[in-house]
C-alpha cells in the first residue's frame, strides 16, 4: 500500500547541511531536488513530505474499516425503529457521520482531473470504409511535476503515407520536451519525403508560393506550439532539407524508414545544440534555445504505415504491442528497449565508447556519470559539449543562465564527451491481425504497472463489451433473485470500463488508483490526485500515454494480398 | 412463473422504478420502459419476424432490480421467459392517424407508443368516422399524421428522438417541456446571432424559435431542476421583455411561420381564396385580412393572415405546424389549373416582429419613409427598403394586438436588416424578445391561436370573430351554410377570457392549459391556453364555456347573457380560484398610455 516517492530522473548533489537528514528520512535516492529549491525551502518540503508520507502509511489501513464502521452503524431502516424521542440523538449521530473529517475528491471531481487532458482521434472513414491500418488513438497525460514535463504528439504525414505518434519525457524542465514535441515529426516527415517533393517545397519557399502541407496534427487544446520560435525552427528545418536536396545523387532510391528516423533524431538534436551555440539576437529566443539545450528529453516515436510499424526510441519510454491470442487472452510484446542502467547492452555500449579508465565512473548508482537516469536523450548539452564550450556559452549567455546552479554545474568525471546521444534504436514490426493496439507511454506508467497488466487492462477495455457473452435462460431453472445477483455482478464489472471513454484515461485510472488486488480503489485514487503540487512528484511521475488501435480487417487484407 | 397470486388486479405501475406488474395466466408479467432504449428499424420486415429478439438480460437488469425492490418476495420465483420485442414510438409520444397528405384515401393509424391496447378502441372509432364522414367527431389534430412532414422522417432524427421519447413514458411530464434531441434542424439565419445573445430555444415543426433571452448576468436553473408546475425560473426575464414591448420596442424572430404565395394569371387566385376563406379577400392591394380557412362544419382548418400583394397574388401566413396540413388542404381544393400557382415560400423569408410603440421610429429611421398610422395604417402591407435591403415586406401587425410591424425579409438580407434594426433601435431601447413574451401579450389581449385555442371544431362565431366572417361577400365559401345556421340558432360554446382573482403567482400552482372551468359550481368546459399578464398582474386563462342542461346534460345555446351572469372558478390541481369572465379584451390594455407621473429614472436606462 505504501507509495514510495519516485526517484527524480536527474539529480545534482547540493552542499547543504540538511541533506543527510533528508536522505535518511526518505526511502528514495538522495538526489531528490533541483537547484530551484533553495535551502530554506528544503526543510519545509522535507517536513511536509515526511509528515504526509507517514500519515499515508498509517491512515490507509486503519482508516478504511473506520469509515466502513460509520456507515454500517446507521442503516436506512433505523429511522423506522427508533422511537420519536430519540430523534434528536439520531440527528446528532447523523451529523457526526456526515461531517467529513478529511478532504476527499468526489468521483466526478476525480473524473474531471483524469479527463482534463484526454484526447481521442478517429481516422475518418470515407464511403463507410476505413482504409488506414490505424483505427484511431486515445491519449492522455496526468501531471506530477508543475508544470508537467511530459509531452505528446500525433500527426498524419500528408505527403507520404503513415501516421506518427510519440511521447516525450522531459527532465530539468519542459523546454526540451516541448521543442522536440513540436519539431521532431517535421524532421521525420522531411526525411521521408522523396527528392521531387523536397524540391517542390524548396521552390515554393524560394518563390513565395503556398507550401505543401507536410503534417496534419492531432492535438489536444492544451498541446501548444511556440509561436515565437516558429521562424527559427523553420529556418533550421529548411537548412536540413536543403542539405538533403544537395546530397541527392540523382538516382532515386527507396527511402528507408529506419534510416529516416535515425537521421531525423540525430539532426534535430544537432540543431538544438547548434542553435544554443549560435544564440539569437532576440533575448527571449536566446534564452529559450539555451533552456532547450540545457534541459533534456527522451522520445519514443511510432511510425505506422499499412502493416509496417517502426518504433524509434531514445531513452526510457516504452512502446508495447497488445496481442490477442486465439483464446482471447492478452500478451504484451515489447517493441523498444529502455536505455538505462537496467539494459546490459547500453552499459556495454557506454563502456566501449569511452576509455577503459572511465569504466567505473561513466555509470554510477545506475545513472550516467552518477546523475542521469536515461542513457540516451535529446538536449542535455551538459553531457555532450566539451567543458570549454559549456563555460563559454554560459558566460556569454543571459544572467538567468548564470544564476542557475544546475547549468553551471559540470558533471564529475567528465573527460571524454559526448557521453550522451539522441540516436534512437529503431525496431521494426510487421503488423498481424492479432496485433490489436500499441501503447506508447513514458516511464511514469511503466514504473507503476507491469507491462502485462497494461496490455490486459487496455485489451479488456477495448473489447469490453464483446467479451461478456449475453445471458440466456434457456431451459435452466433460474430464480429472479439468482438472475439479479448475476446481473449486478456483471454490471459492476462493466461500470469501471464505461466510466472512461478513453483507453489512456482508463489506464491512468488504474496506474494511479490500483490497490493490491489490481482493482481501482476510489479512496486511493482520490488521495493520489489531491496531493498538493509540490508533493505529487514524490509519489508518482508525469504519466503520458498514447493507445493506438489497429484495424484488424485492413491489416488482414494486407496479409491476404501477399 | 408458478401460480402464486389469484388476485385479479389489473396492473401495478411503479413510475419511479419504470416498471409495470400485472397478472398473467396466474403468474406475473412485469416489464418496463428503461432509460436507455435501443432503437431499431424494422427495415420493412414482417412484424412477426422481429417479434422475438434475442433476450438481453443485461439491458433488463435495472428493471429487474426495481421489480425486486418493489416486491422482494419475488426473488424465489423461477423465470419463465424474457420477451424482448420492439414497440413503435413517434417523435412526440403521440400516435399518428389520419389521411395521408400525398395519397388521397390512404389512411394511417400507427405508432401507438406502447399504448395500443388502451388507446386502440378510441383511435379506431375516430379513424372509422374519419374514413366514413371525412372528419372525426372530436378534435384529433394532436394525433393527425399531418402534424409531421418529411423533415421528421430522417433516420438519424428518429433514432435520437425515439430514444428520448420512450423513457418519458414513465417520467413526469411538465408544461412547456422541450425535447432535447433532434434539434437545430431548421433555423433562421439569425440563429447564431440570437444564440450568442442568450436565446433559449424551443422547437416547433423542426424550427428553432427563441423562448426568451437570458441576460448575461442571470443564471437559470439546470434543465432537470427547471421542471415545475409552479412559477418558472424565466418569469422575471419574460417580464422585462414584455415591459420592453409595452414601453419601447422588441424584436422577435418569427421565421418559423408557414408562408405560402398564391398567384394566377387572371382572377383564379382571388376566386379560389374567396371560396376557401370566410373573410372577404377582394380588398384593395396592400391590405391584410385576418381570416379562417373553414371546413364544411364552419370549424377552423387554419387561421391565417393574408396580404394582397397585387391584384393577382396573395401572401398567406399561417401557424408553423400548418405547413403540411394547410398545403394538403389547399391542394385538395384547388382546381388543376396551370395558371394558378401555389408556392411554399416559408424558407425564402426571415420574419422579424418589431413590437412596441417605438417600432415606428426605428422603421422610419431605417426606411426614410413616414411610418405613422396616417401613412401606414394598421393591417397594411408594403414592399419597401430597410437599411440597404430592398424589397422587404413590411406589415403593420404584430400578432399580439400591440403596435408594431412584421418584416418579411428575403433571407440573404436577414442579417443586414437585423443588424440595422438593432443598431438604430439602440437609442429607442430595443432588445430581443422571445415567444413567451409574445404569448403573454397575445393572451392578455384575448387573441386566439390555432392549434391551441382553435381547432377544426370551433367556428369563428364561437370565438367572437363575426367581423372576420363575411357571409354576404357575394359568393359561397366552405362552411358558409354551417355558419348561417349557427348565426340563426346561436352558438353552443363561447370562447371566453378569465382573469384569475385570488391566485398567488408566487405560491400557487400555475394554470397551464386544460384546467376545468366552473360556472356557479357547474363544470362548463376547459381552458385552452393561459399566461401571466404582466400588465394586469394577474393570470389570464382562455377557454370555451358550454351550457350543459342541468337535467339531461345536453348542450344548450350559450348567450352573452349566460356568460356575463355567472360566477366563475378555474380549478387548478384541485384548488378552485375565482375568475372574472370577459368576452372582450380589457379596455385599458388596448388604449394603454403611460401617465406623466409614472415616468421614473429607470426609464432612461436601456432595456
Short mmCIF file of C-alpha atoms in Angstrom, two decimals, chain B residues 90-96 101 141 144-152 157 205 321 324-325:
data_model
loop_
_atom_site.label_atom_id
_atom_site.label_comp_id
_atom_site.label_asym_id
_atom_site.label_seq_id
_atom_site.Cartn_x
_atom_site.Cartn_y
_atom_site.Cartn_z
CA UNK B 90 -43.28 8.52 -32.56
CA UNK B 91 -41.21 11.70 -32.23
CA UNK B 92 -43.70 13.32 -29.83
CA UNK B 93 -45.09 10.33 -27.97
CA UNK B 94 -48.49 10.63 -29.65
CA UNK B 95 -49.76 8.17 -32.20
CA UNK B 96 -50.23 9.08 -35.84
CA UNK B 101 -51.33 14.35 -47.26
CA UNK B 141 -55.16 17.47 -34.51
CA UNK B 144 -53.06 14.00 -37.04
CA UNK B 145 -50.48 12.49 -39.36
CA UNK B 146 -50.14 15.90 -40.99
CA UNK B 147 -48.53 17.46 -37.93
CA UNK B 148 -45.35 15.81 -39.25
CA UNK B 149 -43.63 16.42 -42.53
CA UNK B 150 -40.84 14.77 -44.45
CA UNK B 151 -38.45 16.65 -42.22
CA UNK B 152 -39.23 14.41 -39.27
CA UNK B 157 -33.60 12.15 -36.23
CA UNK B 205 -42.12 21.55 -36.57
CA UNK B 321 -47.25 23.43 -37.80
CA UNK B 324 -48.22 20.11 -44.24
CA UNK B 325 -51.87 20.34 -43.28
#
